[in-house]
PDB file of C-alpha atoms in Angstrom:
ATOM      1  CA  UNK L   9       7.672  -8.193 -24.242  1.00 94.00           C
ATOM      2  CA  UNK L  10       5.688  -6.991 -21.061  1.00 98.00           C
ATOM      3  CA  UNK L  11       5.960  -3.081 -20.596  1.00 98.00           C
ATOM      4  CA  UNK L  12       6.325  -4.019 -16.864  1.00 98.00           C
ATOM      5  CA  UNK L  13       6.300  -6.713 -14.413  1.00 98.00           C
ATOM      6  CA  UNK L  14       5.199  -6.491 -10.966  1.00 98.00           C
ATOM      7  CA  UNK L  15       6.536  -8.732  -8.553  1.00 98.00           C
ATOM      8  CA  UNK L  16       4.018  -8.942  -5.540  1.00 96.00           C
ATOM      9  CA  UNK L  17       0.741  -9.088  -5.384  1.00 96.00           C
ATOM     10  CA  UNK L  18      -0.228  -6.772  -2.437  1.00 95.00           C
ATOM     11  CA  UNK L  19      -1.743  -3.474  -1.937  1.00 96.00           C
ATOM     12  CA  UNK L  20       1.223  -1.764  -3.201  1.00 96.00           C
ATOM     13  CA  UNK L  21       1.161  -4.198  -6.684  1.00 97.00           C
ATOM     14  CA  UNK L  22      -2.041  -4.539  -7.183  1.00 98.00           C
ATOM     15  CA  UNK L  23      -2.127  -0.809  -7.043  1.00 98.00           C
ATOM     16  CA  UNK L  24       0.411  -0.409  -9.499  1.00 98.00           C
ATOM     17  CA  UNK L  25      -0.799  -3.174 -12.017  1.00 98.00           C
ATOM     18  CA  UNK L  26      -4.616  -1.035 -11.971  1.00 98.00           C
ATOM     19  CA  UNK L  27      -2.603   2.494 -12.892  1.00 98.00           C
ATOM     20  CA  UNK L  28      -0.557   0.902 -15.477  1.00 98.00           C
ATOM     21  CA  UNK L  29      -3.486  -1.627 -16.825  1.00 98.00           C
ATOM     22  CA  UNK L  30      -5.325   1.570 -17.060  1.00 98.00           C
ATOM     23  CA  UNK L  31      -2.234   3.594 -18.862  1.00 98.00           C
ATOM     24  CA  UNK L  32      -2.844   0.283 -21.224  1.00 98.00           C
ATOM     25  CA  UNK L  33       0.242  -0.946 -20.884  1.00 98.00           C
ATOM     26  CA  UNK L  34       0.830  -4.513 -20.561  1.00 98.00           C
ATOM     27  CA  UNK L  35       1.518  -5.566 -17.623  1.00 98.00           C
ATOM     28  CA  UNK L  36       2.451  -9.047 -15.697  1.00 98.00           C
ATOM     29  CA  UNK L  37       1.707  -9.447 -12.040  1.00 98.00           C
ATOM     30  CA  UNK L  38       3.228 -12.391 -10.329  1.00 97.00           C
ATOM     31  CA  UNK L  39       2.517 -13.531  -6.251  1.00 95.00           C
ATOM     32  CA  UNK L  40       3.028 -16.149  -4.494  1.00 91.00           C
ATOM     33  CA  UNK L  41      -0.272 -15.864  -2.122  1.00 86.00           C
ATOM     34  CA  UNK L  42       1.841 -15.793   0.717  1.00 83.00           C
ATOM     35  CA  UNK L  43       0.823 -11.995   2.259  1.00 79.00           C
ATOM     36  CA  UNK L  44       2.705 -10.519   5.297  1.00 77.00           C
ATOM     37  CA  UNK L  45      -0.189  -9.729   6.932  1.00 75.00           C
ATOM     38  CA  UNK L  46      -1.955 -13.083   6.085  1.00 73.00           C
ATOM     39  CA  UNK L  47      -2.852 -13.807   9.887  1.00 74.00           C
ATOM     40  CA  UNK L  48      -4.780 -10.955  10.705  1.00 80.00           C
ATOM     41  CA  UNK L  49      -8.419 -10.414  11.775  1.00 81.00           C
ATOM     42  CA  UNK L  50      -8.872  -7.713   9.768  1.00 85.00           C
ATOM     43  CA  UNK L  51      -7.082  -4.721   7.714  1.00 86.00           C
ATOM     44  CA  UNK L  52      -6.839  -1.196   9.734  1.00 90.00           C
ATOM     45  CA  UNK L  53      -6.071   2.462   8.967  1.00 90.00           C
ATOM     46  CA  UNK L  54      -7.840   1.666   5.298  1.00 92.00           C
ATOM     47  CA  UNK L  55     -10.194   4.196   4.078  1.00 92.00           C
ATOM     48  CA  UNK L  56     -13.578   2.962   3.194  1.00 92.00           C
ATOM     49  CA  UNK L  57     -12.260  -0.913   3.753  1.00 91.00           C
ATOM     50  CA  UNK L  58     -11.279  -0.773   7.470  1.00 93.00           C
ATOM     51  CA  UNK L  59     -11.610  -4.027   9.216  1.00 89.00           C
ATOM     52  CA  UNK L  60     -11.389  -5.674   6.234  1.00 93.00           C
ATOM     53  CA  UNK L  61     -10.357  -9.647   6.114  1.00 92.00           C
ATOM     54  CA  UNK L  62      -6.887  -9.243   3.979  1.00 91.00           C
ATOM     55  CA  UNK L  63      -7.844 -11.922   1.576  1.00 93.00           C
ATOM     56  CA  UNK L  64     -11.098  -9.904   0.697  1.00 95.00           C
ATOM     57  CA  UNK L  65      -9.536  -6.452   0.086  1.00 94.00           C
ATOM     58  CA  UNK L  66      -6.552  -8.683  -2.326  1.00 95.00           C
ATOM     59  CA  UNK L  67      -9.514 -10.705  -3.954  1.00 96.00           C
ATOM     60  CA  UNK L  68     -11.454  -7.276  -4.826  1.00 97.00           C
ATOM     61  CA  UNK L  69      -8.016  -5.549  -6.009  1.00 97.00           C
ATOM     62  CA  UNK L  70      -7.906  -8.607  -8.461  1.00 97.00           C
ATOM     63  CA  UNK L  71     -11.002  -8.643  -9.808  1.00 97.00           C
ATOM     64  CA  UNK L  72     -10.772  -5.067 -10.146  1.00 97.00           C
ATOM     65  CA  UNK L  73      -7.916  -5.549 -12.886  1.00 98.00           C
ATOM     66  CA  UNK L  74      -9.677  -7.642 -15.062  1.00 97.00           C
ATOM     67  CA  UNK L  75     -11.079  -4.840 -17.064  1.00 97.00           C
ATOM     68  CA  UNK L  76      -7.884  -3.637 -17.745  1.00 98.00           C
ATOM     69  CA  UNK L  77      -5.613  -7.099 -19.638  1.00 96.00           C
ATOM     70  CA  UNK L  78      -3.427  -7.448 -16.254  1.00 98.00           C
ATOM     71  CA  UNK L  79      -1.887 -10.775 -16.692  1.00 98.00           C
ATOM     72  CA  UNK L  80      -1.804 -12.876 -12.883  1.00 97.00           C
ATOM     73  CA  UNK L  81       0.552 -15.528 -12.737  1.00 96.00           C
ATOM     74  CA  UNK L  82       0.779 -17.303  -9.012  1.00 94.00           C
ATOM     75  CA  UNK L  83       4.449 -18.188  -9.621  1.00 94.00           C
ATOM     76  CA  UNK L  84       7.528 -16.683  -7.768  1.00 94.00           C
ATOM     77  CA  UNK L  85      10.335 -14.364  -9.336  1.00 96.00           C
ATOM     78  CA  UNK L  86      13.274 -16.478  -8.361  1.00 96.00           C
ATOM     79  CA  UNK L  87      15.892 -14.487 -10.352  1.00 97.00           C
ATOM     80  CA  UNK L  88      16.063 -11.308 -11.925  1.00 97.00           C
ATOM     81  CA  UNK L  89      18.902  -9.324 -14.568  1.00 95.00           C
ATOM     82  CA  UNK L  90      18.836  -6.211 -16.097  1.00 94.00           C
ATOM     83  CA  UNK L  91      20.309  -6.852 -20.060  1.00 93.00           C
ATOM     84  CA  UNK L  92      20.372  -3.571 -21.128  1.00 86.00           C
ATOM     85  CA  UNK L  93      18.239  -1.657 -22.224  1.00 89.00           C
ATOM     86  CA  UNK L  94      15.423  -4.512 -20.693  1.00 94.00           C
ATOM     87  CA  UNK L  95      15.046  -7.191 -18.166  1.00 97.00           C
ATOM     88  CA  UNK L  96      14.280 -10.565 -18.030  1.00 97.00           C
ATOM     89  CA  UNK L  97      12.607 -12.619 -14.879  1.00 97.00           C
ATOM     90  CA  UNK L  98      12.899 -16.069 -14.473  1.00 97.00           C
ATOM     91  CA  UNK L  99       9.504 -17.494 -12.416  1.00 96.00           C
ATOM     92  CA  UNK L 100       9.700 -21.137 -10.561  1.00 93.00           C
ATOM     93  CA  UNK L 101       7.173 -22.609 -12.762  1.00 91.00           C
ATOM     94  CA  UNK L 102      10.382 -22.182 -15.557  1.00 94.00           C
ATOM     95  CA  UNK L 103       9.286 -19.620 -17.533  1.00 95.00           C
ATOM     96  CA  UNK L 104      12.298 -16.685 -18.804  1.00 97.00           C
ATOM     97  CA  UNK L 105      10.201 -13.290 -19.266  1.00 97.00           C
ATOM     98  CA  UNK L 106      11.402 -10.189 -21.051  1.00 97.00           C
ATOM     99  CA  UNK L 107      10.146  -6.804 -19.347  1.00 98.00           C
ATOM    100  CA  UNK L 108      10.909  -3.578 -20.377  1.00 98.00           C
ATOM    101  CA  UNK L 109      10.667  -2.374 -16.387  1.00 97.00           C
ATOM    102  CA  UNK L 110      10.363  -3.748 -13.500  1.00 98.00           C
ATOM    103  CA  UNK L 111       8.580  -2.864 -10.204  1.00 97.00           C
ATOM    104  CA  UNK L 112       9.093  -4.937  -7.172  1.00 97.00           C
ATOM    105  CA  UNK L 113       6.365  -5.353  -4.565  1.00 95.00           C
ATOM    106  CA  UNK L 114       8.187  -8.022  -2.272  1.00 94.00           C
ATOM    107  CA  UNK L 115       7.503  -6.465   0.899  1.00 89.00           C
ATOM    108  CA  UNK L 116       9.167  -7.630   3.953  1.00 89.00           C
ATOM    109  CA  UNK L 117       8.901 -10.718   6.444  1.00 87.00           C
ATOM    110  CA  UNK L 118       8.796 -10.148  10.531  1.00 87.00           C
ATOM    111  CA  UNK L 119      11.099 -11.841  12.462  1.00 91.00           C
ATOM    112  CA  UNK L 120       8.887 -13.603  15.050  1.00 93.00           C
ATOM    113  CA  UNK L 121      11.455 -14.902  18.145  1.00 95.00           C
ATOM    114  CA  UNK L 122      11.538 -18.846  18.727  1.00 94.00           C
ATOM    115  CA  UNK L 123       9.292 -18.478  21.961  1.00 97.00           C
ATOM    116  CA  UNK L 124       7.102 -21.160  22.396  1.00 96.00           C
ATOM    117  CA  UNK L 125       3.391 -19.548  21.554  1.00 96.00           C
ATOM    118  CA  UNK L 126       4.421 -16.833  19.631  1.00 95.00           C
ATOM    119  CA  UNK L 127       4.077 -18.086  15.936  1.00 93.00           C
ATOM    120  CA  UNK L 128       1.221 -19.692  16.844  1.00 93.00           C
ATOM    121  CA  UNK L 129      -0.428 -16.389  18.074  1.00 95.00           C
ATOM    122  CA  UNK L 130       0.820 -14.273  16.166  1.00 94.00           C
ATOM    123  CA  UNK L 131      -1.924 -11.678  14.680  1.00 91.00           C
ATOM    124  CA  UNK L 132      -4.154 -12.582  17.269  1.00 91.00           C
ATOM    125  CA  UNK L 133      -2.284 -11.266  20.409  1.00 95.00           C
ATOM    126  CA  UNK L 134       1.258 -11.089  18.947  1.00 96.00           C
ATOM    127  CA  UNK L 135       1.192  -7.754  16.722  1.00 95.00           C
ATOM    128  CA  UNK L 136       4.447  -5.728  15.355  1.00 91.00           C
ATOM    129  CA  UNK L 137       2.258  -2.332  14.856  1.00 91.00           C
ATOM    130  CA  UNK L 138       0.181  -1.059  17.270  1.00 95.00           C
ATOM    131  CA  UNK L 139      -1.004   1.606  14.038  1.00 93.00           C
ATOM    132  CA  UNK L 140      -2.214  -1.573  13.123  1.00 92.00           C
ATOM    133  CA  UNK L 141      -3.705  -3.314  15.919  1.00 94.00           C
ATOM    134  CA  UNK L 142      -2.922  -1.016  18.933  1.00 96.00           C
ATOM    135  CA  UNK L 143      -6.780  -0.028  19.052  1.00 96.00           C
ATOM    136  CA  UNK L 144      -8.102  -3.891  19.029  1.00 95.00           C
ATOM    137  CA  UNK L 145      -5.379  -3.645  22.277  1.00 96.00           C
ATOM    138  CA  UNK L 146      -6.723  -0.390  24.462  1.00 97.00           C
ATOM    139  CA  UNK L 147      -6.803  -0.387  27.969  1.00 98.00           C
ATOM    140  CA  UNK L 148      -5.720  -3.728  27.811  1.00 98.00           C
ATOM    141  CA  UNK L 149      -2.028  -4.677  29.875  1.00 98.00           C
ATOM    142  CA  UNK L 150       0.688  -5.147  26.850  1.00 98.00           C
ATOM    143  CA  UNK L 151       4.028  -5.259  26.768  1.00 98.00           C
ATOM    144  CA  UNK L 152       6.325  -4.354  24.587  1.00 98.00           C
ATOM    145  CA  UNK L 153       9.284  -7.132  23.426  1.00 98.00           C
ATOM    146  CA  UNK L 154      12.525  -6.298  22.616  1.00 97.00           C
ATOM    147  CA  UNK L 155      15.957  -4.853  23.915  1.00 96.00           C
ATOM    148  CA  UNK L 156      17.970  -1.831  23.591  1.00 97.00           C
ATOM    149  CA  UNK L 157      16.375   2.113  22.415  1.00 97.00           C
ATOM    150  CA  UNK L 158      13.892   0.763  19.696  1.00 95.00           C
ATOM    151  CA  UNK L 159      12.231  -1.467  22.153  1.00 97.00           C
ATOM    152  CA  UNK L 160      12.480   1.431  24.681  1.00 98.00           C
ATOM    153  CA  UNK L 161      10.317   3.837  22.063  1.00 97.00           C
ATOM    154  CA  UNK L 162       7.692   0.776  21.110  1.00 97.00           C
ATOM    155  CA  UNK L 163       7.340   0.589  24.837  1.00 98.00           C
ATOM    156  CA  UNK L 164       6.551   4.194  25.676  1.00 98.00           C
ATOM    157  CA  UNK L 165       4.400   4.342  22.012  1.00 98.00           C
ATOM    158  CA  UNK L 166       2.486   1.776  23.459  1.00 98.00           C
ATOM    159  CA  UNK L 167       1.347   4.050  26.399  1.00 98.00           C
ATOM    160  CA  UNK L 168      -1.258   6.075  23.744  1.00 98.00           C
ATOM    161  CA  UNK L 169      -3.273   2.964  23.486  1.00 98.00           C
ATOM    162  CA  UNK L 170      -2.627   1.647  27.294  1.00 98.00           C
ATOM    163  CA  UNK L 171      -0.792   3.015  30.436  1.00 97.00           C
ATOM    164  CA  UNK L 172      -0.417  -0.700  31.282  1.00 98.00           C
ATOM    165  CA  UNK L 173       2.687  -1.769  29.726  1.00 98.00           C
ATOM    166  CA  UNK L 174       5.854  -4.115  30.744  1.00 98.00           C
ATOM    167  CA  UNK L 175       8.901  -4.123  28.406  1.00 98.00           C
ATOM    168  CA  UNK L 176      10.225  -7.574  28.018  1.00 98.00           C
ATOM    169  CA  UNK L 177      13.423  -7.905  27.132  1.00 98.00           C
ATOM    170  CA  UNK L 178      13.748 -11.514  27.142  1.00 97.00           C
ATOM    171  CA  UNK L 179      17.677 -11.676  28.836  1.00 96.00           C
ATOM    172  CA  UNK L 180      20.019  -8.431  29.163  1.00 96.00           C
ATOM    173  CA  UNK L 181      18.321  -5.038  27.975  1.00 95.00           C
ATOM    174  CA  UNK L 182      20.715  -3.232  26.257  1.00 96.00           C
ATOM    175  CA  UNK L 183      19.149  -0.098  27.690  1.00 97.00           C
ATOM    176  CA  UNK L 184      20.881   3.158  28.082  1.00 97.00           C
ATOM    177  CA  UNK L 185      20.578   4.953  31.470  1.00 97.00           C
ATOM    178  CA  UNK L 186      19.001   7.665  29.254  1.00 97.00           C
ATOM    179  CA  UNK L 187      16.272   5.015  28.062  1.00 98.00           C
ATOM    180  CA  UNK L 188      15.582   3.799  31.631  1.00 97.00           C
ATOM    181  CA  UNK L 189      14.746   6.953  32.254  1.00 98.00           C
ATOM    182  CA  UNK L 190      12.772   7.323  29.242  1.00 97.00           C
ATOM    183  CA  UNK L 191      10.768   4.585  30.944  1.00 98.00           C
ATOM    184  CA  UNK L 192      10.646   5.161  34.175  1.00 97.00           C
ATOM    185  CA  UNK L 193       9.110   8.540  33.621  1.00 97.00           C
ATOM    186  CA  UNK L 194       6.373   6.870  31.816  1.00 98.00           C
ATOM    187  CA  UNK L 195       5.802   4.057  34.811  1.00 97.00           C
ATOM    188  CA  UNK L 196       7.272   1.487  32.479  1.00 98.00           C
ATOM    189  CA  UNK L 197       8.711  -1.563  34.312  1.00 98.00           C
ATOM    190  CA  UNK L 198      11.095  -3.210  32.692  1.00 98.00           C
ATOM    191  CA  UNK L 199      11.636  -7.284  32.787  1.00 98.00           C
ATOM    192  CA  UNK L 200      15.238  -9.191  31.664  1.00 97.00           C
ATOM    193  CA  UNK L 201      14.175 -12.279  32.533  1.00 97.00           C
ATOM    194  CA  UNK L 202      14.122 -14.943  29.755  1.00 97.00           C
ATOM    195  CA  UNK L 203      10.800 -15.654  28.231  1.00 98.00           C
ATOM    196  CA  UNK L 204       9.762 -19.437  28.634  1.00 98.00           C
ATOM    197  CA  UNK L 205       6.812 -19.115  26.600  1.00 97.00           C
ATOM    198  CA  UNK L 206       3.482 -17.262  25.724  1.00 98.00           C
ATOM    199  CA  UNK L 207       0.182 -18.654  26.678  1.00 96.00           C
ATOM    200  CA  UNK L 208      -3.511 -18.555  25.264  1.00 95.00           C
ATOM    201  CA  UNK L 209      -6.365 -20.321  24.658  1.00 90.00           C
ATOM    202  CA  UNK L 210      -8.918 -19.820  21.433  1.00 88.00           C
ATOM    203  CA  UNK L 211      -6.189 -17.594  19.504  1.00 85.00           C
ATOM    204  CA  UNK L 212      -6.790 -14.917  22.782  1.00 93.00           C
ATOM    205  CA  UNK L 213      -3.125 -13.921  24.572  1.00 96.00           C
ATOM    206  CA  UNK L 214      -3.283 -14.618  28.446  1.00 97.00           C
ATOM    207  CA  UNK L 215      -0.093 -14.179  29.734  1.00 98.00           C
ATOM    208  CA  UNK L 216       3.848 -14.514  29.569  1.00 98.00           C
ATOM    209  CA  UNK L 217       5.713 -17.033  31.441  1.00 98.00           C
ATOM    210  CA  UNK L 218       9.104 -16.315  32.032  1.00 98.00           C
ATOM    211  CA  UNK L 219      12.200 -18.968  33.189  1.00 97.00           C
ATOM    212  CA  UNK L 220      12.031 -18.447  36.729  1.00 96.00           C
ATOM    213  CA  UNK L 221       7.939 -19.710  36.520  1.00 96.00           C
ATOM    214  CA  UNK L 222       6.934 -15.809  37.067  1.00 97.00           C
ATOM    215  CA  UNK L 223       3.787 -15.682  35.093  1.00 98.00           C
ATOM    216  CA  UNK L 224       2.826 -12.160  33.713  1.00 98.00           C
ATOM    217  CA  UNK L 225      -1.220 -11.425  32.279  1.00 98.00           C
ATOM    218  CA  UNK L 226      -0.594  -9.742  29.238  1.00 98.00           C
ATOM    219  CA  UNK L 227      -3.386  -9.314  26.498  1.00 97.00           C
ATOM    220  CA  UNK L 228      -1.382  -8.417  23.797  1.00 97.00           C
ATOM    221  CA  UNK L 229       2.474  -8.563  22.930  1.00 98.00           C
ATOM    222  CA  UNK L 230       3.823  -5.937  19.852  1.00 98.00           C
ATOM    223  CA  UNK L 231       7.547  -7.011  18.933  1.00 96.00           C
ATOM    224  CA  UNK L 232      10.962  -4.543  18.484  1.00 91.00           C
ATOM    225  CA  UNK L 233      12.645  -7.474  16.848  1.00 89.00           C
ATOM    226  CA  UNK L 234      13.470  -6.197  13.549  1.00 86.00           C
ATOM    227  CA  UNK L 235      12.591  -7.409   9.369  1.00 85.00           C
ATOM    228  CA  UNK L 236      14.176  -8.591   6.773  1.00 86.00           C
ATOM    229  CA  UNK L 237      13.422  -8.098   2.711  1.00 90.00           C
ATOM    230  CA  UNK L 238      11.383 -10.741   1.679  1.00 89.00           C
ATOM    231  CA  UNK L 239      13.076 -11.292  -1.729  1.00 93.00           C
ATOM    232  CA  UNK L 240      16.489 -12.009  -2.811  1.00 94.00           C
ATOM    233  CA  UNK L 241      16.009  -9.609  -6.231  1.00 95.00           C
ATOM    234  CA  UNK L 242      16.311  -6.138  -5.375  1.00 95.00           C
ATOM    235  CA  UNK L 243      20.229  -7.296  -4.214  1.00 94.00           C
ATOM    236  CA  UNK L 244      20.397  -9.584  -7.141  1.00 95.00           C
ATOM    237  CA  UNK L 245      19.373  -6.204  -9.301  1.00 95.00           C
ATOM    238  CA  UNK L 246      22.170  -4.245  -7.387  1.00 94.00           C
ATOM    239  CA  UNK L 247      19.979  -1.999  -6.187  1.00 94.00           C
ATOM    240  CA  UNK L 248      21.072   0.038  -3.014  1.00 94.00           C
ATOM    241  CA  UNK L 249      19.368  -0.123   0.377  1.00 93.00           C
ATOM    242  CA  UNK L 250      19.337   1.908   3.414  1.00 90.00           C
ATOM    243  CA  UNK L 251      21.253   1.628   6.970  1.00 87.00           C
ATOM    244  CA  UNK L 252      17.898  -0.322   8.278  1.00 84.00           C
ATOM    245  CA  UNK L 253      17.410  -2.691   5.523  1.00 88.00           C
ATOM    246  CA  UNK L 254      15.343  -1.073   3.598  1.00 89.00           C
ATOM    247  CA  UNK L 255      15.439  -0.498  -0.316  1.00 93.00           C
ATOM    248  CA  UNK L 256      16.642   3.086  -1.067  1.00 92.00           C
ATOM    249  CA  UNK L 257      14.250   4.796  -3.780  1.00 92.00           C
ATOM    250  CA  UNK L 258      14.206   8.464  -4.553  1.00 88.00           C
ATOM    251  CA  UNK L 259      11.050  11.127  -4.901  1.00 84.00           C
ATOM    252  CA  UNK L 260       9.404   8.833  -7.508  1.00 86.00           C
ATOM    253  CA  UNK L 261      10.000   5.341  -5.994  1.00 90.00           C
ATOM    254  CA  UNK L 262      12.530   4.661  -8.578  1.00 92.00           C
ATOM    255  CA  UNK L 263      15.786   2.782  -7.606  1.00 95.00           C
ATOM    256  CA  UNK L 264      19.194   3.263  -7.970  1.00 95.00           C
ATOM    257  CA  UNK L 265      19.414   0.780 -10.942  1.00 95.00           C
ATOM    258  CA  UNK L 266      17.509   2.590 -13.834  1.00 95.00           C
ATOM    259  CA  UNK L 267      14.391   1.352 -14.525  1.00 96.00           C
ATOM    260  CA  UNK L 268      13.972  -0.740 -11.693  1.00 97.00           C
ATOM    261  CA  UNK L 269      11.515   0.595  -8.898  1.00 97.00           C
ATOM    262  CA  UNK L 270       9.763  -0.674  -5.476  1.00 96.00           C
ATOM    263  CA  UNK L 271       6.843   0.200  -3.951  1.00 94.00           C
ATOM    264  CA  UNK L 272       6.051  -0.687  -0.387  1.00 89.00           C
ATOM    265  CA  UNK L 273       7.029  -2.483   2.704  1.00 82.00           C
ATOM    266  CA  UNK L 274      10.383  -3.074   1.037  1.00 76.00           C
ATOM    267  CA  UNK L 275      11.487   0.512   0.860  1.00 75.00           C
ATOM    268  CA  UNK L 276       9.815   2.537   3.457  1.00 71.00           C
ATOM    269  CA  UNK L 277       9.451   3.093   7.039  1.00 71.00           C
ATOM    270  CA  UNK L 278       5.223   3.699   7.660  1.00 79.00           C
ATOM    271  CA  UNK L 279       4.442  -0.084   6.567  1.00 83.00           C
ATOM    272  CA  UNK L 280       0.664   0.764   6.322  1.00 91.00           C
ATOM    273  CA  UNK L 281      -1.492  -1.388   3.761  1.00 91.00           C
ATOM    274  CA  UNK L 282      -3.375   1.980   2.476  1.00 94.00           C
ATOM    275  CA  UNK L 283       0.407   3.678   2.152  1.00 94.00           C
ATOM    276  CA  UNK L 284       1.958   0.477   0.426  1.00 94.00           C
ATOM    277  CA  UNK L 285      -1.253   1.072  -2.254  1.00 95.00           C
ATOM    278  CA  UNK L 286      -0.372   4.667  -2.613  1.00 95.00           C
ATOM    279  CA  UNK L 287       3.432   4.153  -3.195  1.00 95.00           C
ATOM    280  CA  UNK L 288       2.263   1.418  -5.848  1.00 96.00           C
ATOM    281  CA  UNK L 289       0.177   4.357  -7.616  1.00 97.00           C
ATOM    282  CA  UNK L 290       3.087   6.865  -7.850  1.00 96.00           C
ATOM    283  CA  UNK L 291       5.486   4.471  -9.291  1.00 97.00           C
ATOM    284  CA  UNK L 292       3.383   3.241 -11.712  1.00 98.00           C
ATOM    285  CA  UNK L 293       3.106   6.982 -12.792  1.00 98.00           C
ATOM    286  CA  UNK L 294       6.415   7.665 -12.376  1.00 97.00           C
ATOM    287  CA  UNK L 295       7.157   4.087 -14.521  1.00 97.00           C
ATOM    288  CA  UNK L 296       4.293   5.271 -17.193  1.00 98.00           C
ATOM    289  CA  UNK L 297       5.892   8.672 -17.639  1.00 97.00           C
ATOM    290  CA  UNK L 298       9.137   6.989 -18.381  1.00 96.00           C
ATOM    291  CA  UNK L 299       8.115   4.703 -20.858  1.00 97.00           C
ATOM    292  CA  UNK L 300       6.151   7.548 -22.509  1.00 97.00           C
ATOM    293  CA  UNK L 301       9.516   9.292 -22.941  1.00 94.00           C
ATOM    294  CA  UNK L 302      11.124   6.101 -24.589  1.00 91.00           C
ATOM    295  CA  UNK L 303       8.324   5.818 -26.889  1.00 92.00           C
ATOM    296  CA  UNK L 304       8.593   9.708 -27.478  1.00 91.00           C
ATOM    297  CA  UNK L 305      12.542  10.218 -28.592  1.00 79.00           C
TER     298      UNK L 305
END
């Protein structure tokens, strides 16, 4: 029996699976080499690794582990259940796998609108963080996409990296008269027509066309439109989740179900690659600690 598995194979569970491979525990990382951020130019806000291609800074965390007996499967968790006092995973290759503790790693997935132009540039000049890719973006004309007071804030965020931003909110806006204020007092204009498309050449943004033919230069576009949990197991595990979505952990990362903990995009607000690895580090304490204490009674 595995002392843990680790489902996901990003910063935050790669992160983990190095702690706990060092703690010499074993451990069992499984991914499906499908990352969130798989379409971007290069990983921000990273100490020591900024601009790094994604696939590089997951290929070093993976060599990395070798030292340390972390088992990689590239298989996907398609169901998990707690059995008391353990857990068992099954993966979609059709292994059953007994784990003393789980952590889950599953992250999140954007929801990109159906607008022609958008999945195709998205990463490129379609962003949803401008922590992420707001600095590739200065000076340039954005706009922000969205409707209602989340869409309002991206929009005036957007105005430390340019004071040339348009919120597009693709039909009616949902704004409060307190939000077009918001706006107005930071020169934002705001657009309700509906979006016909997005257009660029060579992966590079030019512009937004809207219904009515109006087309609108625009360099870069960073989306209010919302995520959902990547993986069905954290509700399969009954674990409990905030009003946004989110998983709810406490202090330690650790979920409501005992035992059971996430780490990452899944449970926490700053979605930040270098924050994701840091969560994964603390659980796998906190997860170490606990299994000492087993082992201890």
């Amino acid at each position: 029996m595995y002392d843990a598995i680790i489902v996901g194979g990003g910063p935050a569970g790669l992160s983990a699976a190095l702690i706990l491979g060092r703690c010499r525990r074993q451990v069992l990382l499984c991914d499906t080499g499908r990352p969130r951020n798989a379409a971007s130019r290069g990983l921000h806000g990273f100490l020591t690794r900024e601009n790094i291609l994604p696939e590089e800074l997951l290929r070093i965390g993976r060599e990395q582990l070798k030292p340390y007996g972390v088992e990689l499967r590239c298989a996907e968790v398609v169901a998990a259940r707690c059995l008391h006092p353990h857990f068992e995973v099954d993966l979609s290759d059709g292994n059953t796998i007994p784990a003393r503790m789980l952590l889950l790693a599953t992250g999140v997935v954007d929801q990109v609108p159906a607008i022609e132009g958008m999945r195709e540039l998205w990463g490129r000049g379609v962003f949803h963080c401008p922590y992420c890719d707001g600095w590739e973006m200065r000076d340039q004309p954005l706009a922000a996409y969205g409707a209602g007071h989340a869409a309002a804030g991206l929009a005036v965020s957007l105005t430390t990296w340019s004071k040339d931003v348009v919120l597009c909110t693709d039909g009616p806006s949902q704004l409060s008269r307190m939000d077009r204020s918001w706006l107005r007092r930071h020169r934002i204009e705001v657009v309700d027509t509906q979006i016909a498309r997005v257009e660029g050449s060579d992966g590079v943004l030019e512009g937004i066309v809207f219904a009515d033919g109006r087309f609108l230069p625009r360099r870069g576009v960073f989306l209010s439109t919302g995520q959902h949990q990547r993986s069905p197991l954290p509700e399969q595990l009954g674990c409990a989740f905030t009003e946004k979505g989110a998983v709810q952990t406490g202090r330690l990362d650790q979920t409501n179900v005992a035992g059971v903990y996430v780490a990452g995009d899944a449970s926490h607000d700053v979605q930040l690659a270098i924050v994701a690895a840091a969560e994964g580090a603390r659980a796998a304490v906190a997860m170490n600690k606990a299994l000492q204490k087993e082992e201890q009674k």
